[in-house]
Coordinates of C-alpha atoms in Angstrom, one line a residue:
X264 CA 65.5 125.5 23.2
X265 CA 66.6 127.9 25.5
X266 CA 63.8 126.3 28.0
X267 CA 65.2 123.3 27.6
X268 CA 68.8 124.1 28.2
X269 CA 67.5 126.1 31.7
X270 CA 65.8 123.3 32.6
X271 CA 68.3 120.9 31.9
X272 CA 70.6 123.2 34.0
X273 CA 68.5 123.4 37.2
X274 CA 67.9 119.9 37.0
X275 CA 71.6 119.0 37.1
X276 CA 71.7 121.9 40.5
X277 CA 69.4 120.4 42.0
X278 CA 70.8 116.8 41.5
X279 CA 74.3 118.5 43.1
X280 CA 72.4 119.9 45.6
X281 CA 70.5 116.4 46.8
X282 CA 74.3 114.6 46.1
X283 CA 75.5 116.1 49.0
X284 CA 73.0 116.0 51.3
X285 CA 74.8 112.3 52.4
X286 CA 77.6 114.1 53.0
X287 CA 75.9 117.5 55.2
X288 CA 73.8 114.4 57.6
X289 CA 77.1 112.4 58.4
X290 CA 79.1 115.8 58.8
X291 CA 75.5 117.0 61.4
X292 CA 75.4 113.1 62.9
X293 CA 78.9 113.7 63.5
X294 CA 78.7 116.9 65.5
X295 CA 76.1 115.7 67.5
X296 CA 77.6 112.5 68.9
X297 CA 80.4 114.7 69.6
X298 CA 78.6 117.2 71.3
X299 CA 77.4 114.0 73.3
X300 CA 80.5 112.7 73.9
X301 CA 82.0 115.9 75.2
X302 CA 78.7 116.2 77.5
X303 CA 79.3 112.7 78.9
X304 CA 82.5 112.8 79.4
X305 CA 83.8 113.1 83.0
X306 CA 85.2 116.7 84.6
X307 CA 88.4 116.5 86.8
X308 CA 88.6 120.4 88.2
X309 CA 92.3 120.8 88.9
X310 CA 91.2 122.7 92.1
X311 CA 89.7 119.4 93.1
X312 CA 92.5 117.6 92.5
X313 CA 95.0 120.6 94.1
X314 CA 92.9 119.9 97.5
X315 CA 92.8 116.4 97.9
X316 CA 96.5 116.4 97.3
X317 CA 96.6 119.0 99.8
X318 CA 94.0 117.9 102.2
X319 CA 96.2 114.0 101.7
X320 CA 99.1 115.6 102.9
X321 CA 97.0 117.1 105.9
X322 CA 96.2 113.7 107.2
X323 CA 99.6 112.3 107.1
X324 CA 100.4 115.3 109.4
X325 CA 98.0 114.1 111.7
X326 CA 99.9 110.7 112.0
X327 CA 103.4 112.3 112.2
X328 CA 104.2 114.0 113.5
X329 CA 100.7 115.2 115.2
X330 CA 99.1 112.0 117.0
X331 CA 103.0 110.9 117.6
X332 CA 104.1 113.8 119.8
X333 CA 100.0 113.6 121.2
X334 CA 100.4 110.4 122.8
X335 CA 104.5 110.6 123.2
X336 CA 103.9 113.8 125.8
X337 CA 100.8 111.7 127.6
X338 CA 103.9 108.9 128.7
X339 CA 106.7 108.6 130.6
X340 CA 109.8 109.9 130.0
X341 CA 111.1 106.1 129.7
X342 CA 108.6 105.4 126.9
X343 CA 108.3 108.1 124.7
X344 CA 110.3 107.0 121.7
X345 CA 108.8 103.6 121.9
X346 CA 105.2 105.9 121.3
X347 CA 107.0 107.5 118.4
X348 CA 108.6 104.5 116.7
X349 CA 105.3 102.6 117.0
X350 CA 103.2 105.4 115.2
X351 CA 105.8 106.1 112.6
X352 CA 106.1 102.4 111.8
X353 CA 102.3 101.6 111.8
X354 CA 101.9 104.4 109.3
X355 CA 104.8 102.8 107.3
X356 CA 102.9 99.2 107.6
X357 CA 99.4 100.4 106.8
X358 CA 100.6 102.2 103.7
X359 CA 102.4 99.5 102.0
X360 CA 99.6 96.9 103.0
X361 CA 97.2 99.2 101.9
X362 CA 98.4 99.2 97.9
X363 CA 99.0 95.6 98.0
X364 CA 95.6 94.7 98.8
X365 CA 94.3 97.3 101.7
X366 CA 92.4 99.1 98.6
X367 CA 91.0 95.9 97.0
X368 CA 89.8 94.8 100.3
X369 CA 88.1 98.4 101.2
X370 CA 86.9 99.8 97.0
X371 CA 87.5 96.9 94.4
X372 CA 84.6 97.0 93.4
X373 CA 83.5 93.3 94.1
X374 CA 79.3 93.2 95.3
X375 CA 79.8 91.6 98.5
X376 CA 78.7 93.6 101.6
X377 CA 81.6 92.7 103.9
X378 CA 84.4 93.2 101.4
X379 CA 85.5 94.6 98.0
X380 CA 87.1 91.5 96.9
X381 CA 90.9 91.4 95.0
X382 CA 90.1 92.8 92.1
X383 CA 92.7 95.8 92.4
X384 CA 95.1 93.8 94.5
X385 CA 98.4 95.3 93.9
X386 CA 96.3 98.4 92.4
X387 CA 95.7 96.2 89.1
X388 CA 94.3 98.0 86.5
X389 CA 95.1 101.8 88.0
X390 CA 96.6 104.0 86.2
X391 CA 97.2 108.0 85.8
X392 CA 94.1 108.5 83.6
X393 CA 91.9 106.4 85.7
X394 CA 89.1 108.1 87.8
X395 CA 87.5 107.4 90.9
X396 CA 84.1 109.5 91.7
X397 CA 82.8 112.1 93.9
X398 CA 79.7 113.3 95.1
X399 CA 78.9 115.1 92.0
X400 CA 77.1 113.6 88.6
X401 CA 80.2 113.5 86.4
X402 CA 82.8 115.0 88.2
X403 CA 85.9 113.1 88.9
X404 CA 89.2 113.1 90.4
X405 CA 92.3 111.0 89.7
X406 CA 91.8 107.5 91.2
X407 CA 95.4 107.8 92.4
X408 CA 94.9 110.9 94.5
X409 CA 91.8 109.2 96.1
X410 CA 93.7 105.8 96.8
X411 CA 96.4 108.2 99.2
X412 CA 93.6 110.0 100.7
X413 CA 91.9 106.6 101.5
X414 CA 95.7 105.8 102.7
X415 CA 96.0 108.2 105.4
X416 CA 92.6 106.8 107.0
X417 CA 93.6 103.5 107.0
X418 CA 97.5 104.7 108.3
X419 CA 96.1 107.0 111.5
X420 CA 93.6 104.1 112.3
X421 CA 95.6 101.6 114.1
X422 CA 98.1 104.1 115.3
X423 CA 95.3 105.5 117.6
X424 CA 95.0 102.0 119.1
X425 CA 98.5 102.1 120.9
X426 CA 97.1 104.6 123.4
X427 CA 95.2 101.7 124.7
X428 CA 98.4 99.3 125.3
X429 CA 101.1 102.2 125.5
X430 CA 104.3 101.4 127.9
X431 CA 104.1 97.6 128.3
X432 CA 103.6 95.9 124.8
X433 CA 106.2 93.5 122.7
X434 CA 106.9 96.0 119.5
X435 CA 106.8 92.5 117.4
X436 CA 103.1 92.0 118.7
X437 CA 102.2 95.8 117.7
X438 CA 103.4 95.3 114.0
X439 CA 101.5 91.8 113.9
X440 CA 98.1 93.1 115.7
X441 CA 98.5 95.6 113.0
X442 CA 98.6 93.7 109.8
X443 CA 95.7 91.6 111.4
X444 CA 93.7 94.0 112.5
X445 CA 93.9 95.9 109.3
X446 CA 92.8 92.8 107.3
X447 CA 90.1 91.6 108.9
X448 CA 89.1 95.0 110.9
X449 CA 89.9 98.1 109.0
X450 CA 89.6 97.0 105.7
X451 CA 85.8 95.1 105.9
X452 CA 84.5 98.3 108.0
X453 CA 85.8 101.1 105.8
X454 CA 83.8 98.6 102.7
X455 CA 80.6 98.0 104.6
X456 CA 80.4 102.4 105.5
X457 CA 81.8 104.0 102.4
X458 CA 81.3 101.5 99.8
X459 CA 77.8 101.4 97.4
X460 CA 77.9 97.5 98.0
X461 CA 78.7 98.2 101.8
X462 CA 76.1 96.5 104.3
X463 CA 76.1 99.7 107.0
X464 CA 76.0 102.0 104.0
X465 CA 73.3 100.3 102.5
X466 CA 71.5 100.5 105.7
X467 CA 71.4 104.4 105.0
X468 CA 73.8 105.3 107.9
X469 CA 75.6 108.3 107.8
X470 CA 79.5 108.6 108.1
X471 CA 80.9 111.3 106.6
X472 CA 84.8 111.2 107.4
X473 CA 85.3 107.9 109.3
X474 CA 83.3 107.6 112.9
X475 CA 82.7 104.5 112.9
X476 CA 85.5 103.3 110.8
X477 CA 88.0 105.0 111.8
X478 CA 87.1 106.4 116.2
X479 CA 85.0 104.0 117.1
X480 CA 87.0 101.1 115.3
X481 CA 89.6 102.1 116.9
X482 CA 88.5 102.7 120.5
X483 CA 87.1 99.4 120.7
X484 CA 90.0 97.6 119.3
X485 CA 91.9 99.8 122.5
X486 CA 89.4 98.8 125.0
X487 CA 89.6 95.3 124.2
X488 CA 93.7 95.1 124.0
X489 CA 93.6 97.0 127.7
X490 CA 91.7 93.9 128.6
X491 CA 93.1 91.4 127.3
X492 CA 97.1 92.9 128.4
X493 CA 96.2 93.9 131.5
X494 CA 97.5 97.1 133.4
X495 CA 100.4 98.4 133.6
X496 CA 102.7 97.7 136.2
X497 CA 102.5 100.2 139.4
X498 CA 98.8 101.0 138.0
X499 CA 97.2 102.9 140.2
X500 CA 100.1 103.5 142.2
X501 CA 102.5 104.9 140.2
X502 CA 102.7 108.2 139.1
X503 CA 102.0 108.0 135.7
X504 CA 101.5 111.3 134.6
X505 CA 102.3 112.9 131.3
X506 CA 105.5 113.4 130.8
X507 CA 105.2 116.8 128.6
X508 CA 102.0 118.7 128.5
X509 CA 104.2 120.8 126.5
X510 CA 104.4 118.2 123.6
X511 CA 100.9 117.0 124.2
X512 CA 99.7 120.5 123.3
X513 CA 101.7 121.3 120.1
X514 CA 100.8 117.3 118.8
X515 CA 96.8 118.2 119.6
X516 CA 97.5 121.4 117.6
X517 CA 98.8 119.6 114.9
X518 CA 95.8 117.5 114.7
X519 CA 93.3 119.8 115.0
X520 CA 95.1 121.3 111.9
X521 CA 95.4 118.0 110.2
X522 CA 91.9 117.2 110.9
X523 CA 90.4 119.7 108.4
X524 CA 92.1 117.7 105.5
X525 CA 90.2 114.8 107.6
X526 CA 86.9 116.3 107.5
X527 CA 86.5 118.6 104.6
X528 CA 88.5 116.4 102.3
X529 CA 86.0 113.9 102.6
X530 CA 84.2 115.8 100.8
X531 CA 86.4 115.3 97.8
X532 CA 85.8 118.2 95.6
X533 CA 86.4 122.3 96.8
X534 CA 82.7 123.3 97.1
X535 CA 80.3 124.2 99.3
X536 CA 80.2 120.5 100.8
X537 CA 84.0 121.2 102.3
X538 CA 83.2 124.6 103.5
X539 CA 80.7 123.4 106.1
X540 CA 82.6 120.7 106.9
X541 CA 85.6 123.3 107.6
X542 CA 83.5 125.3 109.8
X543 CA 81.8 122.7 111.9
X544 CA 85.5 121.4 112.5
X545 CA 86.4 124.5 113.8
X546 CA 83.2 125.2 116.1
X547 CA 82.1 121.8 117.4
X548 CA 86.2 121.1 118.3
X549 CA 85.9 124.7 120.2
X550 CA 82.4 124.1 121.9
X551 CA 84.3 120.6 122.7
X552 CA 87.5 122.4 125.0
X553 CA 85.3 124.5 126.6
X554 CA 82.9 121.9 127.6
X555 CA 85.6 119.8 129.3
X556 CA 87.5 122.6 130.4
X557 CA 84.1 123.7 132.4
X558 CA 83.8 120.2 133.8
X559 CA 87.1 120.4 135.3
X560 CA 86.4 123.6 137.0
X561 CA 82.9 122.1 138.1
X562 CA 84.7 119.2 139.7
X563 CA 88.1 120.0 140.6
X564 CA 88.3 124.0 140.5
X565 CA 90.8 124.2 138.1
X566 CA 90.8 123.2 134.3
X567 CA 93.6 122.2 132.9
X568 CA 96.3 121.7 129.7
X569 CA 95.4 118.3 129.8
X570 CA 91.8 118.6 129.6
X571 CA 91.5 121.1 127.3
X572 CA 93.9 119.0 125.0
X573 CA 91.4 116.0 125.6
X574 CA 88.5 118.1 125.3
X575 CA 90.0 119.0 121.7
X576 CA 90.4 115.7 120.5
X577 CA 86.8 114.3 121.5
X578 CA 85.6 118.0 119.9
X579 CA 87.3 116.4 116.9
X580 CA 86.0 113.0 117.0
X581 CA 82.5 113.7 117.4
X582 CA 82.2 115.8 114.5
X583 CA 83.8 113.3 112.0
X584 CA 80.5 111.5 111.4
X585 CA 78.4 114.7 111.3
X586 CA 80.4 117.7 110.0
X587 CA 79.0 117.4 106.0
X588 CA 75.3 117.1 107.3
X589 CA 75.0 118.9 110.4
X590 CA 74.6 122.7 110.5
X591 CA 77.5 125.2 112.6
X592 CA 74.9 125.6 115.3
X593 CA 74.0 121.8 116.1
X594 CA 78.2 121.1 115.7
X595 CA 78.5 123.2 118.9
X596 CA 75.8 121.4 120.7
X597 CA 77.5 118.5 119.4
X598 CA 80.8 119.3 120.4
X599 CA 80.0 120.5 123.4
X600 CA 78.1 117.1 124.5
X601 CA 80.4 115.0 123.5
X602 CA 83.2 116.9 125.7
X603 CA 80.9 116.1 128.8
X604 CA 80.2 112.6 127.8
X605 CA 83.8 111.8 127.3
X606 CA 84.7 113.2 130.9
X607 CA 82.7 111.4 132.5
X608 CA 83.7 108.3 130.8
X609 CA 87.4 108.9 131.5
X610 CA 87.1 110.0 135.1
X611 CA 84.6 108.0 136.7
X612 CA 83.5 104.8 134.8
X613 CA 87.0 104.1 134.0
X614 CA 88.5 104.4 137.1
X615 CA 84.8 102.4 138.7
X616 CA 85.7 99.5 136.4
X617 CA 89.4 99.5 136.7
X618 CA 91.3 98.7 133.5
X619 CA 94.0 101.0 132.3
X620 CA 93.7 102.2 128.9
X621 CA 96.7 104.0 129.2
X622 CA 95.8 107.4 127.3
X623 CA 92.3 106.9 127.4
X624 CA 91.4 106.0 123.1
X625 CA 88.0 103.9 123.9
X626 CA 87.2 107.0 126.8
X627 CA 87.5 109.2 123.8
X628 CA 88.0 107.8 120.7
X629 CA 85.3 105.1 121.3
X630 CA 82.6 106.9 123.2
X631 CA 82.9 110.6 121.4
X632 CA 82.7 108.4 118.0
X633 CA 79.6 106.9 119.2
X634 CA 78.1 110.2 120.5
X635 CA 79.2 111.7 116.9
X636 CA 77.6 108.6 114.8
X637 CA 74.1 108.6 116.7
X638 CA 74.0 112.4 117.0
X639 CA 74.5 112.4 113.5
X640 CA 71.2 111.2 113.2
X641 CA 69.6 113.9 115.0
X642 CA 71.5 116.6 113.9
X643 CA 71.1 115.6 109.8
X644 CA 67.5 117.5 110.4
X645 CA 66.8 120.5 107.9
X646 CA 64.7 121.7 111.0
X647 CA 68.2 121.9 113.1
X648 CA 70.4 123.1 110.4
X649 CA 71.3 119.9 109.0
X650 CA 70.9 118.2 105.2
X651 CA 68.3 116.0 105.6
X652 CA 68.2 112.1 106.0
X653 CA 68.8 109.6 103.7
X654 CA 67.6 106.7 105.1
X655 CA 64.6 104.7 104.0
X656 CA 61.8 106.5 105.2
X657 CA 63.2 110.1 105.4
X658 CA 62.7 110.6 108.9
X659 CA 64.8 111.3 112.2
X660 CA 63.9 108.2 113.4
X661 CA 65.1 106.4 110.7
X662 CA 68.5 107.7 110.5
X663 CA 69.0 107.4 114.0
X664 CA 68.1 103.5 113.8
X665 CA 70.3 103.3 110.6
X666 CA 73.4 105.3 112.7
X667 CA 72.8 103.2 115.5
X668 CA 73.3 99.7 113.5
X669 CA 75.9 101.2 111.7
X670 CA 77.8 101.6 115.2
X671 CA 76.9 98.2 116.9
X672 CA 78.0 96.5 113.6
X673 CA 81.8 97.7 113.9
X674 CA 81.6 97.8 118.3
X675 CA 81.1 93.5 117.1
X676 CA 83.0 93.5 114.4
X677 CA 86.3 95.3 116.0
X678 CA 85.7 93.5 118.9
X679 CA 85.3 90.2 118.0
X680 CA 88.8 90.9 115.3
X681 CA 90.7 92.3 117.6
X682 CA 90.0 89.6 120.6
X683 CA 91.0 87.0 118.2
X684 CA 94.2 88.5 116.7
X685 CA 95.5 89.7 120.3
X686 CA 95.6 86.0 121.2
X687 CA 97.3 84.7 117.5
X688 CA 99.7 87.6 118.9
X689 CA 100.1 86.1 122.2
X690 CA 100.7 82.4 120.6
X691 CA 103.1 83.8 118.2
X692 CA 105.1 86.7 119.8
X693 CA 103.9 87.5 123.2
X694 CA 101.9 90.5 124.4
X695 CA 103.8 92.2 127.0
X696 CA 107.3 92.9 128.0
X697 CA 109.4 91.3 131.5
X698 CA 108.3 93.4 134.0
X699 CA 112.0 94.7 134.4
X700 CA 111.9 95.6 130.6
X701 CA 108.4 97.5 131.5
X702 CA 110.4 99.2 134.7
X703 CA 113.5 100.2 132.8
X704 CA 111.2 101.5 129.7
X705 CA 110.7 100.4 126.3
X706 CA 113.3 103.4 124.5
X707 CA 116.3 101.3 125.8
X708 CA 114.9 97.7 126.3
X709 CA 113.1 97.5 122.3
X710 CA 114.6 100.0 120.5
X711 CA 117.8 100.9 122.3
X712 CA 117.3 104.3 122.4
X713 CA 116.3 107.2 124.5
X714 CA 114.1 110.1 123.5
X715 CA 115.8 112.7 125.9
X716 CA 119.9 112.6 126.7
X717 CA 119.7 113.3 130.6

């Protein structure tokens, strides 16, 4: 009996025992799909976020008030506030066109290689909780914080362009030229580089914070508007000399300072990645002034404000391409290049084919972007210091065909664009000022105003 009744007990355990076992499997299951979950799930690092906020508002000091009082000091006295009211407003433009469809156009996410298609027109679909990658398997930042970033790029772009046209252009034309050129310039080029469904960037080609889409973009668009407008009147008998090395100097300070939110917040996270591109920003810009400041001395026996403010900018530009993949060592040679390059472009070709890009964009801007795109190429080598390649094949060769298509692709592009919209802006509005307007200056005759009360 009393077998019985211990048996009949341990069978009714172990029938408790097995009854739960439903319960212990969903409880496990359930643990480990949330121990999935969690391990899927995307990281935003609030230091990410705290530096591309901060390296967002570095770029929009570029624009103004950095590349304003650049180009306002490299003017006439007569024309300065027209150089600052046409920066200023561009930036306004760009920014407003860039939520309404500017982002669309550039990231939405659409498969074709010339354009991300409306599919975040008027930022549809964005909200505070949506994410936008980085270079990093599952970490993420707020899409928001990348979409102002991305801003800034496509504000400072067009603004460089006025250097080409400064002192004799309708301000109605710059604002048009502007909108077009963003559209059917800017927007395409910064898809086909930086996109995953981007032509150049399928290509391989290497552009780390905006060579092509941004300097040599630019540059060509200037090149082709000094063309098209013609000189200015007096060219080349004038004296058109800067106005204010003074203001030149603290405006190519302000962008060398601006320019590290430029370069190393590219790189969209605080790691390693933004350190070297911090550090080849400050080297290959310093190799860069004392390159040109050498030439001067070489040519002329003296260098000067001017050229060392030049030589600081094209410093700048070169490295934009290279500065995540190219080592401190190759950013000097780089640099230092480039600055030689540029001055010669600027002193002699210029001046042997005679058109008057007023504060010499495509001279810098255009050729130090292209220098900086192809010698990004070279310099990527692990042998020189750099990351590697990552075009198909893996070799220097490679790379340097991908950078080079990569750069004659937007030299077309930007050309072709901005030849077209000049003219719809000649049709529509006009391109240059009367003469007497261009005489008196554009503060008074289009904006009424005078920077300076003599």
């Amino acid at each position: 009996m009393k077998n019985a009744v211990k048996f009949s007990g341990l069978t009714a355990l172990g029938a408790s025992l097995f009854a739960g076992l439903p319960a212990w499997a969903q409880e496990a299951a359930a643990t480990t799909a949330e121990a999935a979950t969690e391990a899927a799930a995307p990281i935003v690092d609030k230091g990410d976020v705290a530096w591309m906020m901060t390296a967002t508002l570095l770029v929009l000091f570029m624009i103004v008030p950095g590349l304003a009082l650049f180009y306002g000091g490299l003017v006439r006295t007569k024309n300065m506030l027209s150089v600052l009211m046409q920066t200023t407003v561009i930036a306004a433009i760009a920014m407003v066109i860039w939520v309404v469809y500017g982002y669309s156009m550039s990231f939405g996410g659409g498969t074709s290689p010339y354009w991300g298609g409306f599919g975040k027109v008027f930022l549809a679909g964005v909200t505070p909780d949506s994410l936008a990658a980085t270079f990093s398997d599952g970490i993420m930042i707020p899409e928001y914080v990348f979409i102002a970033f991305q801003m800034t790029f496509a504000a400072i772009t067009p603004a460089l362009i006025i250097g080409g046209f400064a002192e004799r252009i309708k301000f109605s034309a710059v604002i048009l030229f502007v909108i077009l050129w963003l559209t059917f310039s800017y927007f395409p080029i910064a898809h086909m580089v930086w996109d995953a469904a981007g032509l150049i960037y399928n290509h391989g080609a290497i552009d780390f914070a905006g060579g092509t889409v941004v300097h040599i973009n630019a540059g060509v668009a200037a090149l082709v508007a000094a063309l098209v407008i013609g000189p200015r009147v007096g060219y080349g008998k004038d004296n058109m000399a800067p106005h204010s090395m003074t203001l030149t100097m603290v405006g190519a300070s302000m962008l060398w300072v601006g320019w590290f939110g430029f370069n190393a917040g590219s790189n969209l996270e605080a790691t390693a990645g933004a350190t070297l591109a911090m550090i080849n920003t400050f080297v290959a810009t310093a190799a860069a002034i004392l390159g040109w400041s050498l030439m001067e001395v070489m040519t002329r026996g003296k260098a000067s404000m001017l050229g060392a403010a030049s030589g600081m900018v094209a410093g700048l530009v070169a490295i934009t391409p290279a500065c995540g993949t190219t080592g401190p060592v190759a950013a000097i040679v780089l640099g230092f290049l480039a600055a030689i390059a540029c001055f010669f472009f600027v002193t002699t070709i210029k001046h042997k084919l005679g058109y008057d890009d007023s504060l010499d964009v495509f001279g810098v801007h255009g050729v130090g972007g292209i220098i900086g795109a192809i010698g990004t190429g070279i310099f990527a080598a692990p042998s020189l210091g750099g990351t590697g390649f990552i075009a198909e094949g893996g070799t220097m060769g490679a790379q340097v065909y991908a950078q080079i298509l990569g750069v004659v692709i937007t030299i077309v592009w930007s050309a072709i664009v901005s030849l077209i919209a000049l003219y719809i802006c000649k049709a529509v509005t006009g391109l240059r000022v009367k003469e007497e307007e261009e005489r008196e200056g554009l503060d008074l005759t289009s904006h009424g105003e005078r920077a300076y009360n003599l």
